[in-house]
């Protein structure tokens, strides 16, 4: 899962903590002048306590246009949940996931007892991020981060990441030669960004180093530590497929709205096999990643942790669904939802903007703001307000 940039709110806070004086960010740009920019950055990193040995790892780092191209190209989350999950939760990945759970059963069990995060949850992230460590990415982390720190898009954030990567070298967790990964500077088998690596990774095999490239125990425990930091509640579920009746109060189906499971049961929501939900107080949201005609899930409090790991709803739902499959749930029912194309999504977003709604930019991705705007217009039009811009919604929008 290398072609993405994770966006996590708490990362901004860490970045602020690590931030260098904001002098070099004023000089953002491209390849031209990169050498002198890097020299200046080195001076500031040295002043921030980075050793000469770690700074030497920046020798030979150049401005990498491939990184910029990749950054401008992110489009994977225009896919629908069923499309993305179909590709990412393929049979071979299920087999691999089960095999890893078995092979590392002892470690998974120790990790769960220490952090409260079940093995299938961690294994699913492991599979999605790097195919269980098989696909770490071949970009030089320092070169990627230096390029993105020089680039004008988000220079301050990536300067903080570059500084954190140098501090990892100083701490001895990784050798410079092992600092290879995704184009956006994520490192190791779980694709940690350097700031979260620096603040959250743990040594679980007892060798004194936090090695997220080569040590499976470090990888699994560090992931659990990150999930726990994001609020994971041990012993609670995260996602469960359900069936929703046709006469639901659809506006209640919104990730931002949680009800006790008893309320969902009262509205006629049942387990995927048709059996009754427990009529208890466990809070959950009704998640319809593709609207009321597509798959339906109860998203429990732990699902919020997924959206902190990666704010893409398609990614979060896929990771949570993959974990339920590894924990024994059957394949999701596809339903009959029609997914909009990327161009249709952009068309919907532009039209919503014209109507005065904030969709967070017409980017072809159905994010939280787009869903909220869709829901508002659906309610205005008296349509079932399931927050999903299917082709029928686009047609109604054009008639407005
Ligand atoms: Ca270790």
Short mmCIF file of C-alpha atoms and ligand atoms in Angstrom, two decimals:
data_model
loop_
_atom_site.label_atom_id
_atom_site.label_comp_id
_atom_site.label_asym_id
_atom_site.label_seq_id
_atom_site.Cartn_x
_atom_site.Cartn_y
_atom_site.Cartn_z
CA UNK A 1 0.00 0.00 0.00
CA UNK A 2 2.66 2.47 -0.98
CA UNK A 3 0.79 4.85 -3.27
CA UNK A 4 -0.80 6.98 -0.65
CA UNK A 5 -0.06 9.56 1.94
CA UNK A 6 -1.57 8.92 5.30
CA UNK A 7 -3.12 11.97 6.80
CA UNK A 8 -3.50 11.84 10.54
CA UNK A 9 -4.43 14.76 12.70
CA UNK A 10 -2.10 13.85 15.54
CA UNK A 11 0.84 13.76 13.15
CA UNK A 12 0.46 17.50 12.77
CA UNK A 13 0.92 17.89 16.51
CA UNK A 14 4.07 15.77 16.51
CA UNK A 15 5.33 17.67 13.49
CA UNK A 16 4.84 20.95 15.31
CA UNK A 17 6.87 19.56 18.21
CA UNK A 18 9.77 18.62 15.96
CA UNK A 19 9.59 21.58 13.67
CA UNK A 20 12.73 23.40 12.74
CA UNK A 21 12.74 27.18 12.52
CA UNK A 22 10.56 27.95 9.49
CA UNK A 23 13.29 29.59 7.47
CA UNK A 24 13.97 27.03 4.76
CA UNK A 25 10.28 26.42 4.06
CA UNK A 26 10.08 29.92 2.66
CA UNK A 27 12.53 28.72 0.01
CA UNK A 28 10.44 25.88 -1.34
CA UNK A 29 10.90 24.99 -4.97
CA UNK A 30 12.24 22.30 -7.30
CA UNK A 31 15.53 20.80 -8.43
CA UNK A 32 17.10 24.17 -9.06
CA UNK A 33 18.76 25.40 -5.90
CA UNK A 34 18.15 22.05 -4.15
CA UNK A 35 21.84 21.67 -3.23
CA UNK A 36 22.04 24.92 -1.32
CA UNK A 37 18.64 24.29 0.25
CA UNK A 38 19.93 20.92 1.51
CA UNK A 39 23.07 22.52 2.91
CA UNK A 40 20.94 24.95 4.85
CA UNK A 41 18.70 22.16 6.09
CA UNK A 42 21.78 20.26 7.30
CA UNK A 43 22.87 23.29 9.29
CA UNK A 44 19.46 23.51 10.94
CA UNK A 45 19.34 19.75 11.62
CA UNK A 46 22.77 19.96 13.23
CA UNK A 47 21.54 22.79 15.42
CA UNK A 48 18.57 20.56 16.34
CA UNK A 49 21.02 17.93 17.64
CA UNK A 50 21.49 15.57 14.70
CA UNK A 51 24.98 14.03 14.62
CA UNK A 52 27.48 14.49 11.80
CA UNK A 53 27.30 10.72 11.22
CA UNK A 54 23.55 10.85 10.54
CA UNK A 55 23.86 14.00 8.43
CA UNK A 56 26.39 12.19 6.23
CA UNK A 57 23.48 9.97 5.10
CA UNK A 58 22.18 13.03 3.22
CA UNK A 59 25.30 13.13 1.03
CA UNK A 60 24.31 12.36 -2.55
CA UNK A 61 20.59 12.92 -1.91
CA UNK A 62 19.10 14.74 -4.89
CA UNK A 63 15.73 16.19 -5.85
CA UNK A 64 13.72 13.22 -7.11
CA UNK A 65 11.16 14.08 -9.78
CA UNK A 66 9.68 10.56 -9.55
CA UNK A 67 8.57 11.38 -5.99
CA UNK A 68 6.91 14.59 -7.12
CA UNK A 69 5.17 12.78 -9.96
CA UNK A 70 3.87 10.13 -7.55
CA UNK A 71 2.65 12.84 -5.17
CA UNK A 72 0.67 14.53 -7.94
CA UNK A 73 -0.86 11.26 -9.10
CA UNK A 74 -2.59 9.83 -6.03
CA UNK A 75 -5.88 8.48 -7.24
CA UNK A 76 -6.30 5.03 -5.77
CA UNK A 77 -9.15 6.03 -3.45
CA UNK A 78 -11.44 6.98 -6.29
CA UNK A 79 -12.17 3.25 -6.29
CA UNK A 80 -15.31 2.03 -4.56
CA UNK A 81 -15.12 -0.10 -1.42
CA UNK A 82 -16.07 -3.29 -3.29
CA UNK A 83 -13.55 -2.59 -6.04
CA UNK A 84 -10.72 -1.84 -3.62
CA UNK A 85 -11.61 -4.61 -1.17
CA UNK A 86 -11.98 -7.08 -4.03
CA UNK A 87 -8.43 -6.33 -5.10
CA UNK A 88 -6.85 -5.97 -1.65
CA UNK A 89 -8.63 -8.81 0.15
CA UNK A 90 -7.92 -11.31 -2.61
CA UNK A 91 -7.77 -15.05 -1.86
CA UNK A 92 -3.98 -15.20 -1.83
CA UNK A 93 -3.87 -12.41 0.74
CA UNK A 94 -6.40 -14.23 2.90
CA UNK A 95 -4.22 -17.35 2.73
CA UNK A 96 -1.10 -15.36 3.51
CA UNK A 97 -2.84 -13.64 6.40
CA UNK A 98 -3.98 -16.92 7.93
CA UNK A 99 -0.50 -18.38 7.46
CA UNK A 100 1.13 -15.40 9.21
CA UNK A 101 -1.33 -15.56 12.10
CA UNK A 102 -0.39 -19.21 12.55
CA UNK A 103 3.35 -18.78 12.10
CA UNK A 104 3.58 -15.86 14.56
CA UNK A 105 0.79 -17.02 16.88
CA UNK A 106 2.95 -16.68 19.99
CA UNK A 107 3.95 -13.11 19.18
CA UNK A 108 0.41 -12.10 18.22
CA UNK A 109 -0.81 -13.52 21.50
CA UNK A 110 1.79 -11.64 23.58
CA UNK A 111 1.00 -8.45 21.66
CA UNK A 112 -2.73 -8.81 22.29
CA UNK A 113 -2.25 -9.39 25.99
CA UNK A 114 -0.02 -6.31 26.26
CA UNK A 115 -1.92 -3.90 23.96
CA UNK A 116 -5.42 -5.40 23.63
CA UNK A 117 -5.29 -5.49 19.83
CA UNK A 118 -6.28 -8.85 18.25
CA UNK A 119 -3.98 -10.58 15.75
CA UNK A 120 -6.35 -10.36 12.75
CA UNK A 121 -6.54 -6.57 13.12
CA UNK A 122 -2.76 -6.23 12.95
CA UNK A 123 -2.36 -8.89 10.26
CA UNK A 124 -4.87 -7.10 8.00
CA UNK A 125 -2.90 -3.84 8.17
CA UNK A 126 0.30 -5.81 7.56
CA UNK A 127 -1.21 -7.34 4.43
CA UNK A 128 -2.59 -4.06 3.08
CA UNK A 129 0.47 -1.96 3.81
CA UNK A 130 3.24 -4.20 2.44
CA UNK A 131 1.90 -7.68 1.67
CA UNK A 132 3.25 -8.84 5.05
CA UNK A 133 6.64 -7.26 4.55
CA UNK A 134 7.18 -8.51 0.99
CA UNK A 135 6.78 -5.10 -0.64
CA UNK A 136 8.53 -2.37 1.31
CA UNK A 137 9.10 -0.05 -1.64
CA UNK A 138 12.39 0.91 -3.23
CA UNK A 139 12.55 4.66 -2.71
CA UNK A 140 15.34 6.14 -0.61
CA UNK A 141 13.46 7.47 2.40
CA UNK A 142 15.81 10.40 2.94
CA UNK A 143 15.70 11.37 -0.72
CA UNK A 144 11.89 11.19 -0.82
CA UNK A 145 11.53 13.25 2.34
CA UNK A 146 14.10 15.82 1.25
CA UNK A 147 12.32 16.17 -2.09
CA UNK A 148 8.92 16.64 -0.48
CA UNK A 149 10.40 19.03 2.09
CA UNK A 150 11.84 21.10 -0.75
CA UNK A 151 8.57 20.95 -2.73
CA UNK A 152 6.05 23.71 -2.09
CA UNK A 153 3.05 21.51 -1.30
CA UNK A 154 3.64 20.68 2.40
CA UNK A 155 7.24 21.65 3.13
CA UNK A 156 6.94 22.07 6.91
CA UNK A 157 5.38 18.68 7.43
CA UNK A 158 8.04 16.88 5.42
CA UNK A 159 10.90 18.87 7.02
CA UNK A 160 9.69 17.47 10.33
CA UNK A 161 9.60 13.96 8.82
CA UNK A 162 13.11 14.35 7.41
CA UNK A 163 14.41 15.47 10.78
CA UNK A 164 12.67 12.52 12.47
CA UNK A 165 14.26 10.11 9.96
CA UNK A 166 17.71 11.48 10.81
CA UNK A 167 16.95 11.05 14.50
CA UNK A 168 16.06 7.40 13.85
CA UNK A 169 19.54 6.95 12.40
CA UNK A 170 21.04 8.61 15.47
CA UNK A 171 19.02 6.38 17.77
CA UNK A 172 20.42 3.35 15.95
CA UNK A 173 17.04 1.77 15.18
CA UNK A 174 17.88 1.43 11.49
CA UNK A 175 21.00 1.59 9.35
CA UNK A 176 20.97 4.22 6.59
CA UNK A 177 21.03 1.43 3.99
CA UNK A 178 17.75 0.05 5.40
CA UNK A 179 15.96 3.36 5.03
CA UNK A 180 14.13 2.47 1.86
CA UNK A 181 10.40 2.51 1.41
CA UNK A 182 7.41 4.18 -0.19
CA UNK A 183 7.72 7.35 -2.22
CA UNK A 184 6.25 9.49 0.56
CA UNK A 185 8.83 8.41 3.12
CA UNK A 186 6.91 5.67 4.94
CA UNK A 187 9.25 3.08 6.40
CA UNK A 188 9.14 -0.64 7.06
CA UNK A 189 6.61 -3.45 7.09
CA UNK A 190 3.78 -1.25 8.43
CA UNK A 191 4.76 1.89 6.52
CA UNK A 192 5.23 4.11 9.55
CA UNK A 193 6.02 7.72 8.80
CA UNK A 194 9.24 8.75 10.58
CA UNK A 195 7.58 10.95 13.24
CA UNK A 196 5.30 8.12 14.38
CA UNK A 197 8.22 5.67 14.17
CA UNK A 198 10.23 7.96 16.43
CA UNK A 199 7.45 8.48 18.98
CA UNK A 200 5.55 5.18 18.96
CA UNK A 201 7.65 2.21 17.77
CA UNK A 202 8.65 -0.34 20.42
CA UNK A 203 11.39 -2.96 20.76
CA UNK A 204 9.56 -6.26 21.22
CA UNK A 205 12.32 -8.76 20.46
CA UNK A 206 14.57 -7.33 23.14
CA UNK A 207 17.61 -6.42 21.04
CA UNK A 208 17.44 -2.78 22.11
CA UNK A 209 16.52 -1.45 18.65
CA UNK A 210 13.12 -0.64 17.19
CA UNK A 211 13.51 -2.27 13.80
CA UNK A 212 10.35 -1.98 11.71
CA UNK A 213 12.12 -3.19 8.57
CA UNK A 214 13.45 -6.56 9.72
CA UNK A 215 11.97 -7.55 13.09
CA UNK A 216 8.49 -9.06 12.94
CA UNK A 217 7.97 -8.81 16.74
CA UNK A 218 8.91 -5.10 16.62
CA UNK A 219 6.59 -4.58 13.62
CA UNK A 220 3.57 -6.27 15.21
CA UNK A 221 3.97 -4.71 18.66
CA UNK A 222 4.66 -1.23 17.27
CA UNK A 223 1.50 -1.41 15.18
CA UNK A 224 -0.50 -2.42 18.23
CA UNK A 225 1.10 0.42 20.18
CA UNK A 226 0.05 2.89 17.47
CA UNK A 227 -3.51 1.52 17.39
CA UNK A 228 -3.71 1.71 21.17
CA UNK A 229 -2.44 5.29 21.06
CA UNK A 230 -5.22 6.03 18.57
CA UNK A 231 -7.75 4.73 21.11
CA UNK A 232 -8.15 0.98 20.50
CA UNK A 233 -10.38 -0.65 23.13
CA UNK A 234 -9.37 -4.21 23.97
CA UNK A 235 -12.19 -6.76 23.88
CA UNK A 236 -14.51 -4.66 21.70
CA UNK A 237 -15.44 -5.40 18.09
CA UNK A 238 -14.49 -3.02 15.26
CA UNK A 239 -16.76 -3.82 12.31
CA UNK A 240 -19.61 -6.23 11.67
CA UNK A 241 -21.56 -6.82 8.49
CA UNK A 242 -25.32 -6.33 8.92
CA UNK A 243 -28.53 -6.16 6.93
CA UNK A 244 -30.56 -2.97 7.00
CA UNK A 245 -34.28 -2.92 6.10
CA UNK A 246 -35.57 -0.81 3.20
CA UNK A 247 -37.53 1.53 5.46
CA UNK A 248 -34.61 2.60 7.64
CA UNK A 249 -34.37 6.22 8.78
CA UNK A 250 -31.44 6.57 6.34
CA UNK A 251 -30.10 9.89 7.70
CA UNK A 252 -29.10 7.93 10.83
CA UNK A 253 -26.68 5.90 8.69
CA UNK A 254 -23.74 8.24 9.12
CA UNK A 255 -20.29 7.54 10.55
CA UNK A 256 -20.66 10.64 12.71
CA UNK A 257 -23.79 9.24 14.41
CA UNK A 258 -23.59 6.39 16.90
CA UNK A 259 -26.53 4.64 18.55
CA UNK A 260 -26.70 1.73 20.98
CA UNK A 261 -26.94 -1.59 19.22
CA UNK A 262 -30.44 -1.94 20.74
CA UNK A 263 -31.59 1.09 18.70
CA UNK A 264 -30.30 -0.42 15.46
CA UNK A 265 -32.06 -3.66 16.37
CA UNK A 266 -35.27 -1.68 16.97
CA UNK A 267 -34.98 -0.18 13.47
CA UNK A 268 -34.76 -3.69 12.05
CA UNK A 269 -31.02 -3.95 11.48
CA UNK A 270 -29.95 -7.59 11.79
CA UNK A 271 -26.73 -9.57 11.59
CA UNK A 272 -25.56 -10.54 8.13
CA UNK A 273 -26.94 -14.07 8.56
CA UNK A 274 -30.36 -12.60 9.46
CA UNK A 275 -30.11 -13.32 13.19
CA UNK A 276 -30.93 -10.65 15.77
CA UNK A 277 -28.37 -8.15 16.99
CA UNK A 278 -27.83 -8.17 20.75
CA UNK A 279 -30.16 -5.49 22.12
CA UNK A 280 -27.45 -3.94 24.27
CA UNK A 281 -25.86 -0.54 24.78
CA UNK A 282 -22.74 -1.07 22.64
CA UNK A 283 -22.44 2.11 20.52
CA UNK A 284 -22.10 1.78 16.77
CA UNK A 285 -22.62 3.73 13.56
CA UNK A 286 -24.32 2.26 10.52
CA UNK A 287 -21.72 2.42 7.76
CA UNK A 288 -22.91 2.19 4.16
CA UNK A 289 -19.69 2.62 2.16
CA UNK A 290 -21.64 2.44 -1.13
CA UNK A 291 -25.02 3.69 -0.02
CA UNK A 292 -28.16 1.84 1.01
CA UNK A 293 -28.02 -0.65 -1.89
CA UNK A 294 -24.48 -1.78 -1.14
CA UNK A 295 -22.77 -3.54 1.78
CA UNK A 296 -23.83 -2.49 5.28
CA UNK A 297 -21.77 -2.60 8.47
CA UNK A 298 -22.03 -1.62 12.07
CA UNK A 299 -18.88 0.42 12.74
CA UNK A 300 -18.04 0.22 16.43
CA UNK A 301 -15.91 2.64 18.44
CA UNK A 302 -12.76 0.81 17.40
CA UNK A 303 -13.57 1.65 13.78
CA UNK A 304 -12.69 5.27 14.60
CA UNK A 305 -9.14 4.02 15.15
CA UNK A 306 -9.02 2.85 11.54
CA UNK A 307 -9.88 6.31 10.26
CA UNK A 308 -7.05 7.69 12.39
CA UNK A 309 -4.64 5.20 10.82
CA UNK A 310 -5.78 6.32 7.38
CA UNK A 311 -8.51 8.86 6.85
CA UNK A 312 -9.60 7.36 3.52
CA UNK A 313 -12.94 5.72 4.25
CA UNK A 314 -12.35 3.15 1.50
CA UNK A 315 -9.00 2.17 3.00
CA UNK A 316 -10.34 2.13 6.58
CA UNK A 317 -13.37 0.04 5.67
CA UNK A 318 -11.24 -2.37 3.66
CA UNK A 319 -8.69 -2.82 6.46
CA UNK A 320 -11.43 -3.39 9.03
CA UNK A 321 -13.31 -5.77 6.73
CA UNK A 322 -10.11 -7.73 5.96
CA UNK A 323 -9.58 -8.13 9.72
CA UNK A 324 -13.11 -9.50 10.18
CA UNK A 325 -12.44 -12.01 7.40
CA UNK A 326 -9.21 -13.13 9.06
CA UNK A 327 -11.20 -13.45 12.28
CA UNK A 328 -13.64 -15.79 10.53
CA UNK A 329 -16.39 -13.65 8.98
CA UNK A 330 -17.72 -14.73 5.56
CA UNK A 331 -17.33 -12.71 2.37
CA UNK A 332 -19.37 -9.49 2.30
CA UNK A 333 -22.64 -9.45 0.33
CA UNK A 334 -22.17 -7.16 -2.64
CA UNK A 335 -25.73 -5.83 -2.99
CA UNK A 336 -26.74 -3.92 -6.08
CA UNK A 337 -25.14 -0.49 -5.60
CA UNK A 338 -23.88 1.31 -8.69
CA UNK A 339 -20.56 3.01 -8.04
CA UNK A 340 -19.93 6.35 -9.73
CA UNK A 341 -16.87 6.70 -11.95
CA UNK A 342 -14.12 9.08 -10.90
CA UNK A 343 -15.37 11.61 -13.45
CA UNK A 344 -18.91 11.32 -12.12
CA UNK A 345 -17.65 11.93 -8.59
CA UNK A 346 -15.83 15.05 -9.77
CA UNK A 347 -18.98 16.18 -11.59
CA UNK A 348 -21.02 15.71 -8.40
CA UNK A 349 -18.42 17.59 -6.38
CA UNK A 350 -18.30 20.53 -8.78
CA UNK A 351 -22.09 20.76 -8.83
CA UNK A 352 -22.21 20.61 -5.01
CA UNK A 353 -19.63 23.40 -4.87
CA UNK A 354 -21.80 25.49 -7.19
CA UNK A 355 -24.65 24.92 -4.75
CA UNK A 356 -22.47 26.34 -1.98
CA UNK A 357 -21.32 23.11 -0.28
CA UNK A 358 -17.76 22.49 0.91
CA UNK A 359 -16.64 19.14 -0.52
CA UNK A 360 -12.98 19.58 0.38
CA UNK A 361 -12.01 20.12 -3.26
CA UNK A 362 -13.30 18.30 -6.36
CA UNK A 363 -10.73 15.50 -6.10
CA UNK A 364 -12.74 12.49 -7.27
CA UNK A 365 -12.65 10.95 -3.80
CA UNK A 366 -15.80 10.48 -1.73
CA UNK A 367 -14.53 11.79 1.60
CA UNK A 368 -16.37 12.89 4.72
CA UNK A 369 -17.14 16.39 3.40
CA UNK A 370 -18.49 15.10 0.10
CA UNK A 371 -20.67 12.57 1.92
CA UNK A 372 -22.04 15.26 4.23
CA UNK A 373 -22.87 17.52 1.28
CA UNK A 374 -24.52 14.66 -0.60
CA UNK A 375 -26.60 13.85 2.46
CA UNK A 376 -27.74 17.47 2.84
CA UNK A 377 -28.89 17.62 -0.77
CA UNK A 378 -30.57 14.20 -0.56
CA UNK A 379 -32.55 15.44 2.44
CA UNK A 380 -33.41 18.65 0.61
CA UNK A 381 -34.69 16.61 -2.34
CA UNK A 382 -36.53 14.09 -0.16
CA UNK A 383 -34.35 11.23 -1.41
CA UNK A 384 -33.21 8.39 0.91
CA UNK A 385 -30.31 10.20 2.59
CA UNK A 386 -27.59 7.54 2.51
CA UNK A 387 -24.76 10.03 1.75
CA UNK A 388 -23.72 8.15 -1.39
CA UNK A 389 -23.48 9.95 -4.76
CA UNK A 390 -24.56 7.13 -7.04
CA UNK A 391 -25.43 7.85 -10.70
CA UNK A 392 -29.11 8.34 -9.71
CA UNK A 393 -28.07 11.12 -7.37
CA UNK A 394 -25.98 12.76 -10.08
CA UNK A 395 -29.03 12.73 -12.39
CA UNK A 396 -31.19 14.34 -9.67
CA UNK A 397 -28.46 16.90 -9.04
CA UNK A 398 -28.40 17.87 -12.71
CA UNK A 399 -32.15 18.50 -12.61
CA UNK A 400 -31.80 20.92 -9.71
CA1 LIG B 1 14.06 -4.96 18.36
#
